[in-house]
Structure formats: C-alpha cells, structure tokens
Short mmCIF file of C-alpha atoms and ligand atoms in Angstrom, two decimals:
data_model
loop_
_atom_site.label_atom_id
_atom_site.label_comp_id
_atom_site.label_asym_id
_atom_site.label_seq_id
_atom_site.Cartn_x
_atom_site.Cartn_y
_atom_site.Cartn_z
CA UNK A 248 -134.50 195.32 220.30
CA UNK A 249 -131.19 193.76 219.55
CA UNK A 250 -127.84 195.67 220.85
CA UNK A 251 -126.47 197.98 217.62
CA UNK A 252 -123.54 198.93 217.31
CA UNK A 253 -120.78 200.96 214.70
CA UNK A 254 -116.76 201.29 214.64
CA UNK A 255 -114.64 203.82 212.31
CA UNK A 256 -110.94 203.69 211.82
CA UNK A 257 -109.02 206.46 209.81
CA UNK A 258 -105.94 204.54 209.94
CA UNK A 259 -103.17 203.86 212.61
CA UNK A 260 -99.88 204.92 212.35
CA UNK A 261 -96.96 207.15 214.45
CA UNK A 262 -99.77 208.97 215.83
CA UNK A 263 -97.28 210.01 219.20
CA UNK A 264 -99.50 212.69 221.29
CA UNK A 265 -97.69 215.58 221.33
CA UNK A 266 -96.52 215.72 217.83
CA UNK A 267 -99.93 217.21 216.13
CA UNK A 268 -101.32 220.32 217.37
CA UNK A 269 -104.22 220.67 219.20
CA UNK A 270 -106.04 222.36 216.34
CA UNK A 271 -105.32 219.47 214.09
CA UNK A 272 -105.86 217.03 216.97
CA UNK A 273 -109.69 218.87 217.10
CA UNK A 274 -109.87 218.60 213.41
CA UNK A 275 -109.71 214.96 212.91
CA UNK A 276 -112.13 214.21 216.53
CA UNK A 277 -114.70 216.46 214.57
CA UNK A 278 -114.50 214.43 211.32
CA UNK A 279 -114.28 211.19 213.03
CA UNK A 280 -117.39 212.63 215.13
CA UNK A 281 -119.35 213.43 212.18
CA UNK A 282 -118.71 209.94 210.51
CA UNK A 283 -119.75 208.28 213.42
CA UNK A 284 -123.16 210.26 213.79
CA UNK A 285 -123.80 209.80 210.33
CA UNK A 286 -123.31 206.08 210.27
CA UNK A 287 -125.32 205.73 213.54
CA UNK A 288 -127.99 207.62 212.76
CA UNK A 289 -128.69 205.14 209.82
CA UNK A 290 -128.73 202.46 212.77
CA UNK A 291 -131.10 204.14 215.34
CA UNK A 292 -133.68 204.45 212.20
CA UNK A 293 -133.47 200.52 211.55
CA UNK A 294 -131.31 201.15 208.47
CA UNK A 295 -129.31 198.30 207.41
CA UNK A 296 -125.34 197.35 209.02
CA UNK A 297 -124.67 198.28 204.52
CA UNK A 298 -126.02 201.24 204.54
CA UNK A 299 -123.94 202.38 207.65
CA UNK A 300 -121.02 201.10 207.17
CA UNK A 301 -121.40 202.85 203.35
CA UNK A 302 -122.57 206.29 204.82
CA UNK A 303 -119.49 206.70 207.84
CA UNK A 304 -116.93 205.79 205.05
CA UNK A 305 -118.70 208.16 202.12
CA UNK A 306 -118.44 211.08 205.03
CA UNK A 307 -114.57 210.11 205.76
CA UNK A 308 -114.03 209.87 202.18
CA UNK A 309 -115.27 213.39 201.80
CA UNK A 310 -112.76 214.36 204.19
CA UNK A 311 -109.46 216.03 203.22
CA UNK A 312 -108.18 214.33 206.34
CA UNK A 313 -107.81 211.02 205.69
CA UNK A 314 -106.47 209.15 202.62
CA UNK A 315 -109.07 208.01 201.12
CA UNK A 316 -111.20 209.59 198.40
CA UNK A 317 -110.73 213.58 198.23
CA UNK A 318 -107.48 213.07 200.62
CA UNK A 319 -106.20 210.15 198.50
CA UNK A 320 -102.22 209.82 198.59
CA UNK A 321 -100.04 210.15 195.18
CA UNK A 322 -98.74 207.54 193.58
CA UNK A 323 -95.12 207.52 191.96
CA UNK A 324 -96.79 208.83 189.08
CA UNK A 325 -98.04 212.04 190.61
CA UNK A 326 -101.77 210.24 190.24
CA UNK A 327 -104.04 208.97 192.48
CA UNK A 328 -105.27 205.10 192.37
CA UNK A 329 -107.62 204.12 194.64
CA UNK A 330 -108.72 200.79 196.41
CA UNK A 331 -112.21 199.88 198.46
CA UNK A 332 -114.11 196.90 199.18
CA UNK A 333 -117.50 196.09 200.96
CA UNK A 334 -119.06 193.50 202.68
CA UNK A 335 -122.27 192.07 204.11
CA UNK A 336 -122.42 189.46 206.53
CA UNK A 337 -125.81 188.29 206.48
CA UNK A 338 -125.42 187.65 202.42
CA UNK A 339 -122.12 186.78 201.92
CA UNK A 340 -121.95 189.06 199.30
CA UNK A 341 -119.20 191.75 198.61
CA UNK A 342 -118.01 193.89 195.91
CA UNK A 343 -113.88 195.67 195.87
CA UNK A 344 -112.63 198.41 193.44
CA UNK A 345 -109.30 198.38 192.97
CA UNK A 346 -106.59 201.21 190.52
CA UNK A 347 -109.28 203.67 190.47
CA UNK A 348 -109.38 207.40 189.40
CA UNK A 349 -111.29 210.40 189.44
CA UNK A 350 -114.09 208.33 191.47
CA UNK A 351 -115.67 210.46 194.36
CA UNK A 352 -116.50 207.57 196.59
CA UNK A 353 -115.00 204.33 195.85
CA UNK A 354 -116.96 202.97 198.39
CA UNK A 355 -120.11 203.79 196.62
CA UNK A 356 -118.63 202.17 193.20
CA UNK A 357 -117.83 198.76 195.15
CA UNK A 358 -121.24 198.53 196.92
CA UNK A 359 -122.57 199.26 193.21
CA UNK A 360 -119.71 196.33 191.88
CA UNK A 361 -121.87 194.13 194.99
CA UNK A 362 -125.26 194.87 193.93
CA UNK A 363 -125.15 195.95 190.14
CA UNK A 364 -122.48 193.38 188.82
CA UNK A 365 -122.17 189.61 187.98
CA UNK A 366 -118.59 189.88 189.98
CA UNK A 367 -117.11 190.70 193.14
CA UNK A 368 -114.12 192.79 191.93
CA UNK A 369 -112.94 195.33 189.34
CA UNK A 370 -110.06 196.81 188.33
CA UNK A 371 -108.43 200.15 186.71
CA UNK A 372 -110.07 201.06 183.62
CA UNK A 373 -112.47 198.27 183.57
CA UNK A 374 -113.96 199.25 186.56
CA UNK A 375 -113.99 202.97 185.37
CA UNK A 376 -116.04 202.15 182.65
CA UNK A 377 -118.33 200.24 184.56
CA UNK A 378 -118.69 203.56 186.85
CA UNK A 379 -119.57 205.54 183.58
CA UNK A 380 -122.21 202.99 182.86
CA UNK A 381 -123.64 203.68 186.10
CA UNK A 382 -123.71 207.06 185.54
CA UNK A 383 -120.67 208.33 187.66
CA UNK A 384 -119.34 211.57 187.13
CA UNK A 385 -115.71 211.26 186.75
CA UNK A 386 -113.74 213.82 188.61
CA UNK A 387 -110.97 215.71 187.34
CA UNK A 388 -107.57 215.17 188.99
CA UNK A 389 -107.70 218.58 190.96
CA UNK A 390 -110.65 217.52 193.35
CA UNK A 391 -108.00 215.21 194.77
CA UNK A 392 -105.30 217.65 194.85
CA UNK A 393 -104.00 218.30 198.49
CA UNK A 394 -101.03 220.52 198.90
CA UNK A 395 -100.07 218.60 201.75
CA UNK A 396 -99.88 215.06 200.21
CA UNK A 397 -98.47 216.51 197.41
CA UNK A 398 -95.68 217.69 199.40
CA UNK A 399 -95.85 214.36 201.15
CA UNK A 400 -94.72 212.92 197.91
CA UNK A 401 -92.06 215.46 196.55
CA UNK A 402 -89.93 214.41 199.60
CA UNK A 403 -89.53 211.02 198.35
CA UNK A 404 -90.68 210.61 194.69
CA UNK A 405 -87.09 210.73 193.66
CA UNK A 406 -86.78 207.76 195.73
CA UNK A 407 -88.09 203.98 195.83
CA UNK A 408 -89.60 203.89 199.38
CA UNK A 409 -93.37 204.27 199.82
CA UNK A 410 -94.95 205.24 203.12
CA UNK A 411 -98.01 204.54 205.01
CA UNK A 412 -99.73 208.15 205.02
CA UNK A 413 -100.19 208.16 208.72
CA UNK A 414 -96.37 206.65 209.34
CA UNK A 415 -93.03 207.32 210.67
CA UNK A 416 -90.21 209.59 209.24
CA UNK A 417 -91.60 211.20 206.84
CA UNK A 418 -94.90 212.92 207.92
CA UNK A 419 -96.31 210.55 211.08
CA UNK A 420 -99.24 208.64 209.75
CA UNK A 421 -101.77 205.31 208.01
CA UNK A 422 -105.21 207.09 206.56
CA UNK A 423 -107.13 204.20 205.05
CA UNK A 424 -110.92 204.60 206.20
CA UNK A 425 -113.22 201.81 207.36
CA UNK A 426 -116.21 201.08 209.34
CA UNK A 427 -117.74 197.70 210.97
CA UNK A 428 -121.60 198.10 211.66
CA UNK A 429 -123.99 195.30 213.34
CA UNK A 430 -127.72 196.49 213.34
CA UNK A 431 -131.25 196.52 214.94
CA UNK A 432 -131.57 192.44 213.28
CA UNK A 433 -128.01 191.50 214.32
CA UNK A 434 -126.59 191.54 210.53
CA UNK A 435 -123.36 192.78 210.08
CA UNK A 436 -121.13 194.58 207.66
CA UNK A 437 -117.53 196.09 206.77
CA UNK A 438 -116.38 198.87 204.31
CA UNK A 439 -112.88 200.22 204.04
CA UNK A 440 -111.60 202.69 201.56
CA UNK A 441 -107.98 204.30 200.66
CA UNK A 442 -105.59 206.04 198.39
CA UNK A 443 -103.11 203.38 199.31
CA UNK A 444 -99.70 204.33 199.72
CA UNK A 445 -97.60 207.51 198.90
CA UNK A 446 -95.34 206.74 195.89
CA UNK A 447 -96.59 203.44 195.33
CA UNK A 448 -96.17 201.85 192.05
CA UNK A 449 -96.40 199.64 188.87
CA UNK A 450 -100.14 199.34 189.64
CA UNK A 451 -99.71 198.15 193.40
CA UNK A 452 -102.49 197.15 195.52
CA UNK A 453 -103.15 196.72 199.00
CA UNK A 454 -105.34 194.61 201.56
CA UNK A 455 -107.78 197.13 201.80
CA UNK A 456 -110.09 196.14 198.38
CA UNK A 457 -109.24 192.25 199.06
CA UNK A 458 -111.97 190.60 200.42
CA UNK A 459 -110.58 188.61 203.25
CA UNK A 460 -107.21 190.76 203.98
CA UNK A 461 -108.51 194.35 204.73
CA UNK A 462 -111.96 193.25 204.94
CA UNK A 463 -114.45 190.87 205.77
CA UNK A 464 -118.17 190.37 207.10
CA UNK A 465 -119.42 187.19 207.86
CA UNK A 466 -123.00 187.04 210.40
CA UNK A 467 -121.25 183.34 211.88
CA UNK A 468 -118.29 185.13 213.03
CA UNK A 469 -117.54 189.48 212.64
CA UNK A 470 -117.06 192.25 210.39
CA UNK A 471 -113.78 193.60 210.35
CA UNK A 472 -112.00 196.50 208.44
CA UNK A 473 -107.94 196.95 208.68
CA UNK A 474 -105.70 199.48 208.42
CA UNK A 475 -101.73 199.11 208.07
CA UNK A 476 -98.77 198.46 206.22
CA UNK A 477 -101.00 196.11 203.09
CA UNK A 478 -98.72 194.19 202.24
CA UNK A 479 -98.17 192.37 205.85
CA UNK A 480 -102.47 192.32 206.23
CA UNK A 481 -102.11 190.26 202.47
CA UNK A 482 -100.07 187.88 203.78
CA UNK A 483 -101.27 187.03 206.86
CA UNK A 484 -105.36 187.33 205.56
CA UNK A 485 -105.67 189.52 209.05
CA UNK A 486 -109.40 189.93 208.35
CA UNK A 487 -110.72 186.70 207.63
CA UNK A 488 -108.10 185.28 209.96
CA UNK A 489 -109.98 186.76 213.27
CA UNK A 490 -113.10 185.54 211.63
CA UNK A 491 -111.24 182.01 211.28
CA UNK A 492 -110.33 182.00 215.14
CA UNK A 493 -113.76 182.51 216.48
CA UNK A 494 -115.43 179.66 213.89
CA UNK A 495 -112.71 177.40 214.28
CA UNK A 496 -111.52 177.98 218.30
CA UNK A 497 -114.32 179.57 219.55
CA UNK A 498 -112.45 182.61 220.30
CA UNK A 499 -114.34 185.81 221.12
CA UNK A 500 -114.25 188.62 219.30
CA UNK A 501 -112.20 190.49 221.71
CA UNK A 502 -109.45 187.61 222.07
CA UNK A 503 -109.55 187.13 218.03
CA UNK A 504 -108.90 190.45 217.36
CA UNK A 505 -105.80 190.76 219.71
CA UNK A 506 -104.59 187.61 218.93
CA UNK A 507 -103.98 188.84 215.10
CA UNK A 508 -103.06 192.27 215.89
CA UNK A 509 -100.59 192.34 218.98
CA UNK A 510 -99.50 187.89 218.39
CA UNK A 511 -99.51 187.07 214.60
CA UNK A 512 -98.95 189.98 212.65
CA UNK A 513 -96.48 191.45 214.70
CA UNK A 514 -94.18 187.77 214.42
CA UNK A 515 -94.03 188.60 210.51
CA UNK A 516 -93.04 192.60 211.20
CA UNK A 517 -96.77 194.17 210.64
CA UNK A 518 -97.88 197.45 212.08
CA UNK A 519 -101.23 198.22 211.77
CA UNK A 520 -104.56 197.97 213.54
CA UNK A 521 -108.72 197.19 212.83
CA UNK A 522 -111.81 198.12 214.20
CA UNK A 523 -114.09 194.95 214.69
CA UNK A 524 -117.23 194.26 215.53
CA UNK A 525 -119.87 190.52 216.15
CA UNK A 526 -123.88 190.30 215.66
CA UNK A 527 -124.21 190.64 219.28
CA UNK A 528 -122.73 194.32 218.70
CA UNK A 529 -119.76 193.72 220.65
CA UNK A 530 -116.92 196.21 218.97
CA UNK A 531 -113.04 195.38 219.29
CA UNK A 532 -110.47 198.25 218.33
CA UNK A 533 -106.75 196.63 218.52
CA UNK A 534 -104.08 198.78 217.11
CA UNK A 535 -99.96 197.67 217.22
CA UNK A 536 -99.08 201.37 216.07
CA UNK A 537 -98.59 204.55 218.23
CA UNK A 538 -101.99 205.65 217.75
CA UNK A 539 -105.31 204.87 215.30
CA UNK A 540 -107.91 207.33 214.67
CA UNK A 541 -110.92 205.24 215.70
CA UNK A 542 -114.05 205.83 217.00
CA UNK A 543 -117.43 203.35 218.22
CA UNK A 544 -120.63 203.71 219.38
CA UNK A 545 -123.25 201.58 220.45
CA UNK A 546 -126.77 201.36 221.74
CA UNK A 547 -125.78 199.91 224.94
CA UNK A 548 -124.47 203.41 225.61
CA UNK A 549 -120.92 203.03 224.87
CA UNK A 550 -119.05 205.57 223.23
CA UNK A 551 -115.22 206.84 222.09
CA UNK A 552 -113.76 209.02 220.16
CA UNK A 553 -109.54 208.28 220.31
CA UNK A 554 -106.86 208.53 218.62
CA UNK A 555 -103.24 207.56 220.96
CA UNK A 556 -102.19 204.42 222.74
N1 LIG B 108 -103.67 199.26 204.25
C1 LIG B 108 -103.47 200.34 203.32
C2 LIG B 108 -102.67 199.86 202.14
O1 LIG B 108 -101.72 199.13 202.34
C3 LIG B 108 -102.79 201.54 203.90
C4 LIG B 108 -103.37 202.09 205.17
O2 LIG B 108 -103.99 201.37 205.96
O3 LIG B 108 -103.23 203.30 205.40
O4 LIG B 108 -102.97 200.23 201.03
#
C-alpha cells in the first residue's frame, strides 16, 4: 500500500502565543483534531483524496471557529458571501462557488458545481439557484450569526479597511479552511472554503474559489490549498505557481512550497501560508504569518497538530 496522507489549514494570521487563552487555544486543537480524524478516516478505509479533502473542510465549516461556513465573516453589508473551490488531481476536474448565501457547506455546492454541472464556476444568485435545483436547503441568515464576528465588524464598518479574520489590529487572525489529501492509489486533491474578509465589498472575491490562486490539484505535481491576504495569492497564482516549480524546475514539494511562501510572495508584500501535499504523500505546511492553524497526518506515522511559529 501506497503512503496516504492529509493536511488542514484554518488560516494563518497574528496568531502570537500568548495572546489567546489556553481555553481557546484547546478549542481550536480539538476542532482541528476532529477535522483531521474525520478526513483520515475516509483515507484508512480506501476512500478517495475528494472525499477527504470534502469531509475535513465540511467538519471545519461546521465550526463556529473558523471563517468559513457557520463562522463566515460579515461583509460591509452586514451579510455573509461566501467563496470555495475543489479540486481533483487525478481528473483535472474542479468546481468553485463564489458570492454565496445561506449555503451550509459551500464546499459541498462546489464539489456538486464539479460533478453535477457543465462548468467549473458559479457565482451569487446563479449559483444559488443551481443549489435549489439540487435540492439545498437555504439557510436563514441567523445560522451564520456569530456575536463575535459581528462585533468584529461594528469596529470598522464605519470605515473602508477590511481585515483578514485571523489578522493584526483588530482581533488577531486569517480563518479560511482547506485541506490537501493524497490517498491509498496516490491521487490527490484540494478543497478550501471561507467567508472571505470582514467588511469586504462591492461583491469582492478572493483566491480561495479561484482555481489556480487558493487552490489547485494536479497528480503531475501537488495539491495545494492557501490561506492569506487574497488579493496578494491572485496576483501571484501562489497555488498553481508551486505546482509550476516542481513541473517546470523539478523542485520538490518541500522547496516549491517555501520558495512561494517565504521568497515570492513576500517580495510583493503577501502574508499568508498553505498546507501542501504530492502523490507520494509527502505534506508541506509553510506559513509567512505569526502562526497558522494547521494540522497533517499520514500513514507513515507522522502527525501535528500546531498552530505558532
Ligand atoms: N484568502 C482569503 C481571502 O482573501 C482569506 C483568508 O485566507 O482568511 O478571501
């Protein structure tokens, strides 16, 4: 049997130890736990690199924790819009969501938008609908309601900055949700989900739904799923760009990765991290923040839960 292998992020940011308590500090290991057994488990039973990647983000989703899903951030509009994106390495094939509300688990609608559609990615109410057709229930705004975000926004609504959820000033931190999976046959796959970016607006999106920016999965090369300030991991294409350096300079996995994260990003000002992983299982975790909630395990007996430097 082949070495298998599964990574989680939910998000980097100012995550300086010392500044969360330990309570909250147990709090996110225990959801970031959870995700990871969940995911695994799918693995160890000869499920597919998909349908991990798909379960560890559904659980993180479910998570007030993390923005993303049921912790989603508000928008300028005191709404919630979220963004996810999926894809499998051994096809090719991927599917994003993008301006999306009152969806449980985006990550469920853009594996359907993969499998169920003619195209690769929808948008706002067009995407909604196609939910509906599928038979989505459509949530009402208060599932999403977090006291904490929403206070998260009051302090600078009035304003026109927008924040990373897990970052500086404000409140200390990223939350976008991913996971990178290779299984039992050596196929791999990336999901990443998120609320985006408190007070965003006029319909903004981020890297995390584009195929190629926040995610990517390609059996040649690696699955990778990002997590930082979007519009930085846009321009520079982080995720297909580590995929690009081990095709085209036969870079591994480990060296791609840090290349990106700590070399190119950083020259054009991005902070950020992913969570990486290549079809022999190998996982890579880079981060250029203070801290990343992350977490791997693999069947070569390697395992971390972590969230600081
Ligand atoms: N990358 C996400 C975005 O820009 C934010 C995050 O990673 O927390 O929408």
């Amino acid at each position: 049997m082949k070495n298998f292998s599964l990574a989680i992020h939910g998000g980097a940011g100012t995550l300086v130890k010392g500044m969360m308590t330990a309570d909250l500090d147990t709090q996110y290991k225990t959801a970031l736990q959870n995700a990871l057994d969940k995911g695994y488990a799918i693995l160890e039973h000869g499920g597919t690199a998909i349908e991990a990647v798909e379960k560890a983000v559904i659980t993180l989703e479910d998570s007030p924790l993390f923005n993303a899903g049921k912790g989603s951030v508000f928008t300028a509009n005191e709404t919630h819009e979220m963004d996810a994106s999926i894809m499998d390495g051994k096809t090719i094939n991927a599917g994003a969501v993008s301006l999306i509300t009152g969806i449980k688990n985006p990550i469920r609608l853009a594996k359907d938008v993969m499998e169920k559609s003619e195209h690769v990615f929808l948008a706002g109410i067009g995407a909604i609908e196609f939910a509906k057709a599928n038979g989505y229930a459509i949530e009402d705004e208060s599932y999403f309601y977090d006291e904490f975000r929403h206070q998260q926004w009051l302090e600078i609504k009035d304003s026109d900055s927008f924040q990373l959820d897990h970052s500086a000033k404000k409140d200390s931190k990223f939350g976008t949700v991913g996971a990178v999976a290779c299984d039992q046959n050596g196929n791999i796959a990336a999901a990443t989900s998120t609320g985006g970016m408190t007070n965003k607006k006029w319909g903004r999106i981020g890297d995390s739904p584009m195929i190629g920016a926040g995610n990517y999965a390609n059996n040649k090369t690696c699955a990778v799923s990002c997590t930082g300030s979007g519009e930085f991991f846009i321009r520079a294409v982080v995720a297909y760009d580590v995929s690009c350096l081990m095709e085209h300079k036969n870079m591994s996995l480990k060296d791609a990765s840090n290349e990106v994260i700590h070399n190119r990003i950083l020259k054009i000002k991005g902070d950020g991290g992913l969570i990486a992983v290549d079809s022999k299982g190998n996982i890579a975790m880079p981060f250029n923040t203070e801290g990343m909630y992350r977490a791997c395990k693999s069947s070569n007996g390697k395992e971390e839960i972590s969230i600081y430097r």
